[in-house]
Amino acid sequence: MSPTYDVVVIGLGGMGSAAAHHLSARGARVLGLEKFGPVHNRGSSHGGSRITRQSYFEDPAYVPLLLRSYELYEELERATGRSIATLCGGVMIGRPGSRAVEGSLRSARQWDLPHEMLDAREIRRRFPTLTPQDDEVALFERKAGFVRPENTVAAHLQLATGAGADLHFEEPMTRWEPCADGVRVHTAENTYTAGQLVICPGAWAPRLLTDLGVPFTIERQVMYWFRPGTGVAPFRPESHPIYIWEDAAGAQVYGFPAIDGPDGGAKVAFFRKGAECTPETIDRTVHDDEIRAMADHMAERIPALPGAFLTAATCMYTTTADEHFVIARHPAHPESVTVACGFSGHGFKFVPVVGEIVADLALTGATGHPIELFDPHRLTAAPAAAPAL
C-alpha cells in the first residue's frame, strides 16, 4: 500500500521548506521530497546571506508581502532560536532616474515607508567605505539588511519535522500523474498518493513544469568574498550597510557588510549578468577573469573592498520574461497542484510569506495575500496539455 498524505511538497530549498513548515503547522500530513541533502548548495538557497529590503524598486506591489515576510522572519527566529535576519540598513545607489533609486523611492512613497534621500556627499559622510560619484544619490532604508539563507531553510525544516512532516532527502521525484484522489508521485524508492501536490522546483522548473507553459531562463550567478584592504572593522554591520549600486548603463551590483567570521570577507555580486545554463551544465568553477572583473568594478566604488580575494561560489537564478514570480494553482491542474517558481534572482527575502501563500493555495485554493502579479497566465495564453513529469 502506498503511503497517503494530504500534501506532497517537491523541493525543500527556500520555498519548499517554508511550504512544508506552514502546511504541517496547520495539521496537514506532509511529505517533502528533495533531490539533495538538507540545506544543500546545489541550487539557489545558499551563500551565507541575501539582501532584504522594503522599498522595493521591482514593483510597489511586492511591499505588502515584504511587510508580512518581516513578521514571519521574526516569528521564525523566536520559534527556533536561530539567527536569521539582521537589519543593518541599506542604500540603493545610482543616478537620479535610475531604477534602483527611483523605483525604491516610488515604493517608499506609495507605502509610506521610512526612508531618506542622500546626495553623494552625505553618502560618503555616513558610510566612508563608499565612494559615489558626485552625481550619484541614494535612498537609505534603515530597515534593510540581510537574511541567512541556510539558517532560514534549516529553521523551516526543523519546524516542519517537529510538526510531523516526513522529509525525504536524496529522493527526487521522477514523475507524477493525477489520480482519483488527487495525485500519485513516483520516486526511485516508492510511489506516494496525496490530495495535493506543491512544486517548488527552483532551477529544475523547466524540466518539472513542462506543462505550465511558462518559459524560464536559468542563469549561472557568482558570489564573491573579498577581505578589505583596510581590514574588516570598517565593514562591520554596525557601520557598513547592504547596498545595491546601479551604474550609468543600468548594471547593478549588490553587497554586504563583513559578516562571515572575524577574519572573513565582505560578499559582493553582480545582479543579473549571468550566463545561461542548466542545473546539469552549470560551470561551478569561478575563473580568474571573473574575479578580476568583479574586483575592478568594485575598486571604483568601494576602493578598500577588493583587497584580497578569499573565495567564490555559484548559484542559479530561475528567471521569467518579466522577472516577476509565478505563484498560483497550476492552470492545467487547478484542483490539485500549486506551483511556486521563477523567483528571478530576488525571491529569497519572500521565503516565509511564500510558504504561507502556498499553504493557503494548497489547502483552500485561495489566499488573502495579493498575488495577482504572479499569475502564470500573464506569460502564456494557454499551457500545454502534456502531463507533468
GROMACS .gro file of C-alpha atoms in nm:
model
  389
    1MET     CA    1   0.000   0.000   0.000
    2SER     CA    2   0.140   0.340  -0.096
    3PRO     CA    3   0.170   0.597   0.183
    4THR     CA    4  -0.105   0.859   0.169
    5TYR     CA    5  -0.055   1.225   0.255
    6ASP     CA    6  -0.256   1.543   0.239
    7VAL     CA    7   0.022   1.726   0.052
    8VAL     CA    8   0.346   1.626  -0.118
    9VAL     CA    9   0.599   1.909  -0.149
   10ILE     CA   10   0.858   1.877  -0.424
   11GLY     CA   11   1.181   2.061  -0.345
   12LEU     CA   12   1.292   2.155   0.007
   13GLY     CA   13   1.504   2.460  -0.063
   14GLY     CA   14   1.393   2.807   0.042
   15MET     CA   15   1.034   2.799  -0.081
   16GLY     CA   16   0.968   2.428  -0.036
   17SER     CA   17   1.098   2.419   0.322
   18ALA     CA   18   0.876   2.714   0.411
   19ALA     CA   19   0.577   2.548   0.245
   20ALA     CA   20   0.640   2.224   0.437
   21HIS     CA   21   0.652   2.420   0.762
   22HIS     CA   22   0.334   2.619   0.705
   23LEU     CA   23   0.141   2.319   0.579
   24SER     CA   24   0.242   2.092   0.866
   25ALA     CA   25   0.180   2.370   1.119
   26ARG     CA   26  -0.183   2.371   1.003
   27GLY     CA   27  -0.215   2.000   1.070
   28ALA     CA   28  -0.167   1.871   0.716
   29ARG     CA   29   0.003   1.536   0.666
   30VAL     CA   30   0.306   1.645   0.462
   31LEU     CA   31   0.566   1.456   0.264
   32GLY     CA   32   0.864   1.656   0.140
   33LEU     CA   33   1.086   1.519  -0.137
   34GLU     CA   34   1.430   1.668  -0.206
   35LYS     CA   35   1.683   1.572  -0.472
   36PHE     CA   36   1.982   1.658  -0.249
   37GLY     CA   37   2.054   1.663   0.123
   38PRO     CA   38   1.912   1.917   0.368
   39VAL     CA   39   2.034   2.278   0.333
   40HIS     CA   40   2.237   2.198   0.022
   41ASN     CA   41   2.438   2.431  -0.202
   42ARG     CA   42   2.336   2.299  -0.543
   43GLY     CA   43   2.050   2.538  -0.617
   44SER     CA   44   1.966   2.894  -0.514
   45SER     CA   45   1.926   2.899  -0.133
   46HIS     CA   46   2.286   2.920  -0.015
   47GLY     CA   47   2.579   3.159   0.006
   48GLY     CA   48   2.552   3.287   0.362
   49SER     CA   49   2.345   3.600   0.301
   50ARG     CA   50   2.063   3.751   0.099
   51ILE     CA   51   1.954   4.115   0.094
   52THR     CA   52   1.619   4.207   0.244
   53ARG     CA   53   1.454   4.546   0.192
   54GLN     CA   54   1.111   4.703   0.186
   55SER     CA   55   1.148   4.998  -0.057
   56TYR     CA   56   1.118   4.761  -0.348
   57PHE     CA   57   1.228   4.900  -0.683
   58GLU     CA   58   1.098   4.597  -0.876
   59ASP     CA   59   0.732   4.693  -0.814
   60PRO     CA   60   0.537   4.852  -0.526
   61ALA     CA   61   0.301   4.551  -0.541
   62TYR     CA   62   0.563   4.346  -0.356
   63VAL     CA   63   0.565   4.567  -0.045
   64PRO     CA   64   0.270   4.411   0.144
   65LEU     CA   65   0.432   4.071   0.102
   66LEU     CA   66   0.761   4.208   0.232
   67LEU     CA   67   0.596   4.353   0.541
   68ARG     CA   68   0.445   4.013   0.616
   69SER     CA   69   0.773   3.839   0.543
   70TYR     CA   70   0.948   4.058   0.802
   71GLU     CA   71   0.690   3.950   1.061
   72LEU     CA   72   0.735   3.585   0.974
   73TYR     CA   73   1.115   3.607   0.991
   74GLU     CA   74   1.082   3.738   1.346
   75GLU     CA   75   0.848   3.453   1.433
   76LEU     CA   76   1.091   3.203   1.282
   77GLU     CA   77   1.377   3.335   1.493
   78ARG     CA   78   1.171   3.319   1.811
   79ALA     CA   79   1.048   2.968   1.738
   80THR     CA   80   1.391   2.820   1.658
   81GLY     CA   81   1.648   3.040   1.831
   82ARG     CA   82   1.840   3.074   1.505
   83SER     CA   83   1.994   3.399   1.384
   84ILE     CA   84   1.817   3.478   1.058
   85ALA     CA   85   1.757   3.850   0.991
   86THR     CA   86   1.987   4.145   1.064
   87LEU     CA   87   1.864   4.494   0.979
   88CYS     CA   88   2.187   4.690   0.937
   89GLY     CA   89   2.037   4.946   0.697
   90GLY     CA   90   2.080   4.968   0.324
   91VAL     CA   91   2.144   5.211   0.040
   92MET     CA   92   2.014   5.193  -0.315
   93ILE     CA   93   2.265   5.398  -0.513
   94GLY     CA   94   2.255   5.534  -0.865
   95ARG     CA   95   2.198   5.845  -1.066
   96PRO     CA   96   1.865   6.026  -1.035
   97GLY     CA   97   1.619   5.843  -1.255
   98SER     CA   98   1.792   5.505  -1.221
   99ARG     CA   99   1.575   5.205  -1.149
  100ALA     CA  100   1.742   5.134  -0.815
  101VAL     CA  101   1.680   5.486  -0.688
  102GLU     CA  102   1.352   5.590  -0.849
  103GLY     CA  103   1.186   5.251  -0.815
  104SER     CA  104   1.278   5.233  -0.447
  105LEU     CA  105   1.153   5.587  -0.391
  106ARG     CA  106   0.823   5.509  -0.564
  107SER     CA  107   0.758   5.212  -0.336
  108ALA     CA  108   0.864   5.404  -0.026
  109ARG     CA  109   0.628   5.690  -0.104
  110GLN     CA  110   0.336   5.470  -0.206
  111TRP     CA  111   0.353   5.264   0.114
  112ASP     CA  112   0.475   5.542   0.345
  113LEU     CA  113   0.794   5.356   0.431
  114PRO     CA  114   1.058   5.537   0.638
  115HIS     CA  115   1.348   5.642   0.417
  116GLU     CA  116   1.596   5.920   0.348
  117MET     CA  117   1.739   6.056   0.026
  118LEU     CA  118   2.116   6.117   0.038
  119ASP     CA  119   2.338   6.306  -0.203
  120ALA     CA  120   2.690   6.186  -0.279
  121ARG     CA  121   2.848   6.399  -0.009
  122GLU     CA  122   2.614   6.263   0.256
  123ILE     CA  123   2.666   5.904   0.140
  124ARG     CA  124   3.042   5.947   0.182
  125ARG     CA  125   3.000   6.113   0.522
  126ARG     CA  126   2.774   5.842   0.666
  127PHE     CA  127   2.945   5.548   0.501
  128PRO     CA  128   3.316   5.627   0.450
  129THR     CA  129   3.377   5.294   0.277
  130LEU     CA  130   3.158   5.406  -0.017
  131THR     CA  131   3.285   5.649  -0.283
  132PRO     CA  132   2.995   5.750  -0.509
  133GLN     CA  133   3.047   5.990  -0.794
  134ASP     CA  134   2.928   6.345  -0.739
  135ASP     CA  135   2.617   6.296  -0.950
  136GLU     CA  136   2.505   5.979  -0.770
  137VAL     CA  137   2.240   5.970  -0.498
  138ALA     CA  138   2.096   5.704  -0.271
  139LEU     CA  139   1.780   5.604  -0.096
  140PHE     CA  140   1.868   5.495   0.256
  141GLU     CA  141   1.636   5.248   0.428
  142ARG     CA  142   1.710   5.173   0.792
  143LYS     CA  143   1.501   4.854   0.786
  144ALA     CA  144   1.702   4.699   0.504
  145GLY     CA  145   1.957   4.433   0.587
  146PHE     CA  146   2.030   4.068   0.523
  147VAL     CA  147   1.890   3.725   0.597
  148ARG     CA  148   2.078   3.399   0.635
  149PRO     CA  149   1.953   3.152   0.370
  150GLU     CA  150   2.100   2.836   0.523
  151ASN     CA  151   1.963   2.922   0.868
  152THR     CA  152   1.625   3.003   0.716
  153VAL     CA  153   1.598   2.670   0.536
  154ALA     CA  154   1.722   2.479   0.841
  155ALA     CA  155   1.470   2.657   1.064
  156HIS     CA  156   1.178   2.576   0.836
  157LEU     CA  157   1.287   2.213   0.808
  158GLN     CA  158   1.321   2.196   1.186
  159LEU     CA  159   0.970   2.327   1.244
  160ALA     CA  160   0.820   2.109   0.970
  161THR     CA  161   0.976   1.797   1.119
  162GLY     CA  162   0.864   1.899   1.466
  163ALA     CA  163   0.507   1.930   1.339
  164GLY     CA  164   0.516   1.579   1.195
  165ALA     CA  165   0.620   1.628   0.833
  166ASP     CA  166   0.801   1.338   0.664
  167LEU     CA  167   1.102   1.487   0.486
  168HIS     CA  168   1.288   1.257   0.248
  169PHE     CA  169   1.626   1.379   0.124
  170GLU     CA  170   1.816   1.240  -0.173
  171GLU     CA  171   1.485   1.107  -0.302
  172PRO     CA  172   1.386   1.312  -0.607
  173MET     CA  173   1.052   1.283  -0.776
  174THR     CA  174   1.079   1.103  -1.109
  175ARG     CA  175   0.725   1.170  -1.231
  176TRP     CA  176   0.370   1.230  -1.115
  177GLU     CA  177   0.020   1.197  -1.253
  178PRO     CA  178  -0.332   1.286  -1.147
  179CYS     CA  179  -0.535   1.010  -0.985
  180ALA     CA  180  -0.885   0.970  -0.847
  181ASP     CA  181  -0.793   1.102  -0.502
  182GLY     CA  182  -0.554   1.375  -0.611
  183VAL     CA  183  -0.204   1.293  -0.733
  184ARG     CA  184   0.031   0.999  -0.747
  185VAL     CA  185   0.402   1.082  -0.706
  186HIS     CA  186   0.680   0.843  -0.806
  187THR     CA  187   1.040   0.824  -0.692
  188ALA     CA  188   1.300   0.553  -0.746
  189GLU     CA  189   1.219   0.424  -0.396
  190ASN     CA  190   0.841   0.442  -0.375
  191THR     CA  191   0.508   0.568  -0.501
  192TYR     CA  192   0.305   0.809  -0.289
  193THR     CA  193  -0.051   0.940  -0.312
  194ALA     CA  194  -0.176   1.270  -0.183
  195GLY     CA  195  -0.467   1.503  -0.218
  196GLN     CA  196  -0.244   1.794  -0.321
  197LEU     CA  197   0.093   1.847  -0.485
  198VAL     CA  198   0.314   2.152  -0.429
  199ILE     CA  199   0.603   2.202  -0.672
  200CYS     CA  200   0.886   2.437  -0.567
  201PRO     CA  201   1.144   2.330  -0.825
  202GLY     CA  202   1.394   2.616  -0.833
  203ALA     CA  203   1.623   2.578  -1.132
  204TRP     CA  204   1.457   2.246  -1.219
  205ALA     CA  205   1.136   2.430  -1.323
  206PRO     CA  206   1.192   2.384  -1.699
  207ARG     CA  207   1.201   2.007  -1.654
  208LEU     CA  208   0.939   1.959  -1.381
  209LEU     CA  209   0.684   2.210  -1.511
  210THR     CA  210   0.680   2.145  -1.885
  211ASP     CA  211   0.301   2.179  -1.898
  212LEU     CA  212   0.293   2.514  -1.718
  213GLY     CA  213   0.362   2.687  -2.048
  214VAL     CA  214   0.597   2.942  -1.891
  215PRO     CA  215   0.945   2.988  -2.039
  216PHE     CA  216   1.219   3.005  -1.776
  217THR     CA  217   1.581   3.109  -1.822
  218ILE     CA  218   1.834   2.951  -1.586
  219GLU     CA  219   2.130   3.180  -1.518
  220ARG     CA  220   2.463   3.100  -1.357
  221GLN     CA  221   2.548   3.362  -1.097
  222VAL     CA  222   2.868   3.410  -0.898
  223MET     CA  223   2.908   3.538  -0.541
  224TYR     CA  224   3.249   3.674  -0.436
  225TRP     CA  225   3.408   3.731  -0.097
  226PHE     CA  226   3.695   3.981  -0.053
  227ARG     CA  227   3.891   4.078   0.257
  228PRO     CA  228   3.905   4.460   0.253
  229GLY     CA  229   4.249   4.616   0.235
  230THR     CA  230   4.171   4.827   0.542
  231GLY     CA  231   4.073   4.518   0.741
  232VAL     CA  232   3.716   4.418   0.819
  233ALA     CA  233   3.645   4.664   1.102
  234PRO     CA  234   3.506   4.946   0.879
  235PHE     CA  235   3.291   4.688   0.702
  236ARG     CA  236   3.112   4.553   1.009
  237PRO     CA  237   2.729   4.576   1.008
  238GLU     CA  238   2.738   4.849   1.272
  239SER     CA  239   2.887   5.091   1.020
  240HIS     CA  240   2.859   4.938   0.672
  241PRO     CA  241   2.519   4.890   0.501
  242ILE     CA  242   2.396   4.645   0.245
  243TYR     CA  243   2.389   4.814  -0.095
  244ILE     CA  244   2.254   4.788  -0.445
  245TRP     CA  245   2.457   5.005  -0.680
  246GLU     CA  246   2.343   5.082  -1.033
  247ASP     CA  247   2.584   5.230  -1.288
  248ALA     CA  248   2.507   5.463  -1.576
  249ALA     CA  249   2.444   5.169  -1.809
  250GLY     CA  250   2.187   5.017  -1.573
  251ALA     CA  251   2.409   4.731  -1.449
  252GLN     CA  252   2.372   4.658  -1.079
  253VAL     CA  253   2.600   4.512  -0.814
  254TYR     CA  254   2.491   4.427  -0.461
  255GLY     CA  255   2.690   4.365  -0.147
  256PHE     CA  256   2.702   4.313   0.226
  257PRO     CA  257   2.894   4.402   0.536
  258ALA     CA  258   3.173   4.171   0.654
  259ILE     CA  259   2.968   3.913   0.842
  260ASP     CA  260   3.137   3.579   0.786
  261GLY     CA  261   3.377   3.537   1.076
  262PRO     CA  262   3.635   3.762   1.249
  263ASP     CA  263   3.880   3.745   0.958
  264GLY     CA  264   3.620   3.685   0.691
  265GLY     CA  265   3.532   3.894   0.395
  266ALA     CA  266   3.257   4.107   0.254
  267LYS     CA  267   3.039   3.950  -0.014
  268VAL     CA  268   2.957   4.118  -0.344
  269ALA     CA  269   2.798   4.005  -0.671
  270PHE     CA  270   2.662   4.130  -0.998
  271PHE     CA  271   2.283   4.127  -1.019
  272ARG     CA  272   2.197   3.952  -1.346
  273LYS     CA  273   2.488   3.941  -1.593
  274GLY     CA  274   2.481   3.561  -1.569
  275ALA     CA  275   2.543   3.302  -1.837
  276GLU     CA  276   2.255   3.073  -1.933
  277CYS     CA  277   2.291   2.717  -1.810
  278THR     CA  278   2.101   2.421  -1.674
  279PRO     CA  279   2.143   2.255  -1.333
  280GLU     CA  280   2.333   1.980  -1.511
  281THR     CA  281   2.564   2.202  -1.719
  282ILE     CA  282   2.638   2.490  -1.480
  283ASP     CA  283   3.010   2.566  -1.452
  284ARG     CA  284   3.084   2.555  -1.079
  285THR     CA  285   3.440   2.684  -1.130
  286VAL     CA  286   3.488   3.058  -1.082
  287HIS     CA  287   3.754   3.179  -1.322
  288ASP     CA  288   4.034   3.433  -1.276
  289ASP     CA  289   3.892   3.675  -1.533
  290GLU     CA  290   3.559   3.680  -1.348
  291ILE     CA  291   3.735   3.761  -1.021
  292ARG     CA  292   3.935   4.041  -1.185
  293ALA     CA  293   3.621   4.190  -1.343
  294MET     CA  294   3.446   4.198  -1.006
  295ALA     CA  295   3.748   4.347  -0.829
  296ASP     CA  296   3.794   4.615  -1.096
  297HIS     CA  297   3.427   4.710  -1.086
  298MET     CA  298   3.425   4.749  -0.709
  299ALA     CA  299   3.760   4.931  -0.688
  300GLU     CA  300   3.590   5.238  -0.838
  301ARG     CA  301   3.308   5.230  -0.582
  302ILE     CA  302   3.448   5.076  -0.263
  303PRO     CA  303   3.826   5.109  -0.307
  304ALA     CA  304   3.918   4.912   0.005
  305LEU     CA  305   3.692   4.616  -0.075
  306PRO     CA  306   3.896   4.413  -0.327
  307GLY     CA  307   4.198   4.400  -0.101
  308ALA     CA  308   4.232   4.023  -0.116
  309PHE     CA  309   4.014   3.767  -0.289
  310LEU     CA  310   3.902   3.495  -0.050
  311THR     CA  311   3.655   3.266  -0.222
  312ALA     CA  312   3.360   3.249  -0.460
  313ALA     CA  313   3.057   3.032  -0.515
  314THR     CA  314   2.797   2.981  -0.785
  315CYS     CA  315   2.420   2.969  -0.764
  316MET     CA  316   2.135   2.985  -1.013
  317TYR     CA  317   1.858   3.229  -1.094
  318THR     CA  318   1.538   3.093  -1.247
  319THR     CA  319   1.410   3.394  -1.437
  320THR     CA  320   1.079   3.472  -1.607
  321ALA     CA  321   1.043   3.705  -1.904
  322ASP     CA  322   0.922   3.994  -1.687
  323GLU     CA  323   1.133   3.899  -1.381
  324HIS     CA  324   0.823   3.856  -1.164
  325PHE     CA  325   0.739   3.537  -0.976
  326VAL     CA  326   0.499   3.255  -1.059
  327ILE     CA  327   0.285   3.157  -0.759
  328ALA     CA  328  -0.051   3.001  -0.838
  329ARG     CA  329  -0.265   2.698  -0.876
  330HIS     CA  330  -0.136   2.515  -1.183
  331PRO     CA  331  -0.359   2.624  -1.475
  332ALA     CA  332  -0.365   2.271  -1.618
  333HIS     CA  333  -0.430   2.106  -1.279
  334PRO     CA  334  -0.614   2.368  -1.072
  335GLU     CA  335  -0.778   2.119  -0.837
  336SER     CA  336  -0.463   1.950  -0.711
  337VAL     CA  337  -0.137   2.129  -0.795
  338THR     CA  338   0.022   2.450  -0.665
  339VAL     CA  339   0.342   2.595  -0.811
  340ALA     CA  340   0.594   2.845  -0.674
  341CYS     CA  341   0.881   2.917  -0.912
  342GLY     CA  342   1.054   3.171  -1.134
  343PHE     CA  343   1.180   3.388  -0.849
  344SER     CA  344   1.416   3.563  -1.089
  345GLY     CA  345   1.702   3.633  -0.852
  346HIS     CA  346   1.508   3.839  -0.598
  347GLY     CA  347   1.290   3.586  -0.421
  348PHE     CA  348   1.466   3.475  -0.105
  349LYS     CA  349   1.351   3.766   0.112
  350PHE     CA  350   0.995   3.642   0.047
  351VAL     CA  351   1.057   3.282   0.155
  352PRO     CA  352   0.840   3.275   0.470
  353VAL     CA  353   0.544   3.454   0.314
  354VAL     CA  354   0.563   3.236   0.002
  355GLY     CA  355   0.538   2.936   0.234
  356GLU     CA  356   0.226   3.087   0.384
  357ILE     CA  357   0.076   3.163   0.044
  358VAL     CA  358   0.147   2.814  -0.087
  359ALA     CA  359  -0.015   2.660   0.220
  360ASP     CA  360  -0.323   2.876   0.160
  361LEU     CA  361  -0.347   2.772  -0.205
  362ALA     CA  362  -0.287   2.402  -0.141
  363LEU     CA  363  -0.533   2.373   0.147
  364THR     CA  364  -0.808   2.619   0.048
  365GLY     CA  365  -0.749   2.704  -0.319
  366ALA     CA  366  -0.711   3.076  -0.248
  367THR     CA  367  -0.509   3.324  -0.045
  368GLY     CA  368  -0.573   3.664   0.104
  369HIS     CA  369  -0.227   3.782   0.002
  370PRO     CA  370  -0.201   3.996  -0.316
  371ILE     CA  371  -0.054   3.761  -0.575
  372GLU     CA  372  -0.223   3.880  -0.895
  373LEU     CA  373   0.116   3.988  -1.030
  374PHE     CA  374   0.235   3.626  -1.016
  375ASP     CA  375  -0.037   3.467  -1.231
  376PRO     CA  376   0.128   3.246  -1.495
  377HIS     CA  377  -0.137   3.344  -1.750
  378ARG     CA  378   0.044   3.675  -1.796
  379LEU     CA  379   0.331   3.483  -1.956
  380THR     CA  380   0.138   3.238  -2.170
  381ALA     CA  381  -0.211   3.237  -2.315
  382ALA     CA  382  -0.260   2.864  -2.277
  383PRO     CA  383  -0.042   2.600  -2.110
  384ALA     CA  384   0.045   2.286  -2.299
  385ALA     CA  385  -0.166   1.978  -2.231
  386ALA     CA  386   0.119   1.730  -2.175
  387PRO     CA  387   0.128   1.561  -1.833
  388ALA     CA  388   0.375   1.690  -1.574
  389LEU     CA  389   0.694   1.488  -1.550
   0.00000   0.00000   0.00000
